Coordinates of C-alpha atoms in Angstrom, one line a residue:
M1 CA -123.1 -115.2 158.6
W2 CA -124.5 -118.5 156.8
T3 CA -127.1 -118.1 154.5
S4 CA -130.3 -121.0 153.6
K5 CA -130.7 -121.9 150.0
L6 CA -134.3 -120.2 151.8
G7 CA -132.6 -116.8 152.6
N8 CA -132.4 -116.9 155.6
Q9 CA -129.4 -116.5 157.8
Y10 CA -128.0 -117.9 160.4
L11 CA -124.8 -117.6 162.1
K12 CA -122.0 -119.6 160.9
T13 CA -121.4 -121.6 164.0
E14 CA -124.8 -122.5 165.1
V15 CA -125.1 -123.8 162.0
E16 CA -122.1 -125.8 162.0
A17 CA -122.9 -126.9 166.0
Q18 CA -126.5 -127.8 164.1
H19 CA -124.5 -130.2 160.9
Q20 CA -124.6 -134.0 162.5
A21 CA -128.0 -133.4 164.6
N22 CA -129.0 -132.0 160.6
M23 CA -128.2 -135.2 159.1
L24 CA -129.6 -137.8 161.1
V25 CA -132.8 -135.8 160.6
L26 CA -132.7 -135.6 157.0
R27 CA -131.3 -139.7 157.2
K28 CA -134.1 -140.7 158.5
L29 CA -136.2 -138.7 156.3
R30 CA -134.4 -140.7 153.4
Q31 CA -135.7 -143.6 154.8
R32 CA -139.4 -143.2 154.5
P33 CA -141.0 -145.7 152.0
D34 CA -142.0 -142.0 149.7
N35 CA -138.6 -140.9 149.5
R36 CA -136.4 -143.8 148.6
R37 CA -137.8 -142.9 144.9
C38 CA -136.7 -140.1 143.5
A39 CA -140.0 -137.2 143.7
D40 CA -139.4 -136.6 139.3
C41 CA -138.2 -140.5 137.3
G42 CA -139.3 -142.5 140.0
T43 CA -136.0 -144.5 140.3
T44 CA -135.1 -146.7 143.6
G45 CA -131.9 -147.6 144.5
A46 CA -128.6 -146.3 146.0
E47 CA -128.7 -143.0 144.4
A48 CA -132.1 -142.5 144.2
N49 CA -133.3 -140.1 147.0
A50 CA -129.4 -138.4 146.4
W51 CA -130.0 -134.3 146.1
A52 CA -133.0 -132.2 147.5
I53 CA -135.1 -129.6 145.9
V54 CA -135.5 -128.0 149.2
N55 CA -138.0 -125.1 148.5
F56 CA -140.4 -128.0 146.8
G57 CA -138.9 -130.6 149.8
A58 CA -138.3 -133.0 146.9
F59 CA -135.7 -135.6 147.8
V60 CA -134.6 -136.6 143.7
C61 CA -131.8 -138.5 141.6
T62 CA -128.3 -136.9 140.6
A63 CA -129.7 -137.3 137.0
C64 CA -133.1 -135.5 137.8
A65 CA -130.8 -133.1 141.1
S66 CA -128.5 -132.1 137.1
A67 CA -132.5 -131.5 134.9
H68 CA -133.1 -128.9 137.9
R69 CA -130.1 -127.2 137.7
V70 CA -131.1 -125.7 134.5
R71 CA -134.1 -123.4 136.2
A72 CA -132.0 -122.6 139.4
D73 CA -134.3 -119.4 139.8
V74 CA -137.1 -121.8 140.5
S75 CA -135.2 -125.1 141.6
K76 CA -132.4 -124.6 145.2
V77 CA -130.2 -127.9 144.5
K78 CA -128.2 -129.0 147.2
G79 CA -127.0 -132.1 148.2
L80 CA -127.5 -135.5 150.8
S81 CA -124.1 -136.8 151.1
G82 CA -122.8 -134.4 154.3
T83 CA -121.1 -132.2 152.1
Y84 CA -123.4 -129.5 152.7
L85 CA -124.0 -126.9 155.6
W86 CA -128.3 -127.4 156.0
G87 CA -130.1 -124.9 158.7
A88 CA -133.2 -126.1 160.3
D89 CA -135.6 -124.1 157.9
E90 CA -134.1 -126.1 155.1
V91 CA -134.9 -129.6 157.1
S92 CA -138.1 -128.9 157.4
A93 CA -138.8 -127.7 154.4
M94 CA -138.1 -131.3 153.5
S95 CA -140.4 -133.3 156.2
G96 CA -143.4 -133.6 153.8
G97 CA -141.4 -135.6 151.6
N98 CA -142.1 -137.0 148.2
E99 CA -146.0 -137.8 149.1
H100 CA -146.2 -134.1 149.6
V101 CA -144.6 -133.1 146.4
D102 CA -146.7 -136.0 144.6
R103 CA -150.7 -135.0 146.5
S104 CA -149.9 -131.3 145.5
L105 CA -148.1 -131.6 141.9
M106 CA -149.0 -134.7 140.2
Q107 CA -152.5 -134.8 141.3
N108 CA -153.7 -134.2 137.8
C109 CA -150.7 -136.2 135.5
A110 CA -151.7 -139.2 134.2
S111 CA -149.9 -141.4 134.5
A112 CA -148.5 -141.1 130.0
S113 CA -147.1 -138.0 130.9
R114 CA -144.7 -139.2 134.2
L115 CA -141.5 -139.2 133.7
A116 CA -139.5 -142.4 133.1
C117 CA -136.2 -143.4 134.9
G118 CA -134.2 -143.7 132.0
A119 CA -134.9 -140.5 130.2
S120 CA -131.9 -138.1 128.2
H121 CA -131.2 -134.9 130.0
Q122 CA -133.7 -132.8 127.8
E123 CA -137.1 -134.8 128.8
R124 CA -135.8 -134.2 132.5
V125 CA -135.5 -130.9 132.0
V126 CA -138.9 -130.3 129.9
F127 CA -140.4 -132.2 133.3
V128 CA -139.3 -130.4 135.7
E129 CA -140.5 -127.3 134.0
R130 CA -143.7 -128.7 133.5
K131 CA -144.1 -130.5 137.1
Y132 CA -142.5 -127.4 139.5
C133 CA -142.3 -124.1 136.8
Q134 CA -145.7 -124.5 134.9
Q135 CA -147.3 -127.0 138.1
L136 CA -149.6 -128.7 135.1
W137 CA -151.1 -131.4 137.2
K138 CA -151.2 -129.0 140.7
G139 CA -154.3 -130.2 142.3
D140 CA -157.0 -127.1 143.2
Q141 CA -157.2 -128.0 146.5
T142 CA -154.3 -127.9 147.6
E143 CA -151.0 -126.0 148.6
L144 CA -147.1 -127.3 148.7
R145 CA -145.4 -124.7 150.8
S146 CA -147.8 -126.3 153.7
P147 CA -146.0 -129.4 154.4
V148 CA -147.7 -132.4 156.2
Q149 CA -146.2 -133.1 159.5
P150 CA -143.3 -134.5 159.6
A151 CA -142.7 -138.1 160.5
V152 CA -139.7 -137.9 161.2
S153 CA -139.9 -134.8 164.6
V154 CA -137.8 -132.3 164.1
E155 CA -137.7 -131.2 167.9
A156 CA -136.9 -134.7 169.2
V157 CA -133.5 -134.7 167.4
S158 CA -133.2 -130.7 168.5
I159 CA -131.8 -129.0 165.2
A160 CA -134.7 -126.0 165.8
A161 CA -131.4 -124.7 168.2
A162 CA -130.1 -122.5 165.1
K163 CA -132.5 -119.2 165.0
P164 CA -132.4 -117.3 162.0
V165 CA -130.1 -114.4 162.1
A166 CA -132.0 -110.5 160.8
V167 CA -131.3 -110.1 157.0
G168 CA -129.6 -107.0 156.3
C169 CA -126.5 -107.8 158.6
T170 CA -124.0 -106.7 156.6
T171 CA -119.7 -108.2 157.0
D172 CA -117.0 -106.8 155.1
D173 CA -115.6 -110.1 153.4
W174 CA -118.2 -111.0 150.9
F175 CA -117.2 -114.6 150.0
E176 CA -117.9 -115.3 154.1
G177 CA -121.6 -116.8 153.2
W178 CA -120.0 -119.1 150.3

């Protein structure tokens, strides 16, 4: 069994079989203009979208991913290098991308409150707390957990073949999901 960052369980062999297709979809999502920059500090370049905050659908830079790890109870951080397996639910969660995150969580944010590219680790941690935990700048009419129509058709790359397995299945090996 394999458990996604979103808590769904899959047969590990199915997730492994879908790995290349999932990475292709994620690569295409990362190439969208809104996802070419960090969702938090706005930095651009090779490392601007190397990490994902899966439960929010945000693409972030390495420095901001580090700040999100401080609040592991809130943010589900995952690398996009291809080292980690991605479940269909996680790939689907990323489909809205940074544009959706901005519309949902930054709608009422003044430019002075935005995070600067050169911010310190502590400034990033405070920003993550305000944006994702307190949701200080969230708009009234938006709902973060209802992503926009994906720009990349997940079905076209057939990543949805892996189906979640019923939670509650037990195995003798506690480390199997690691």
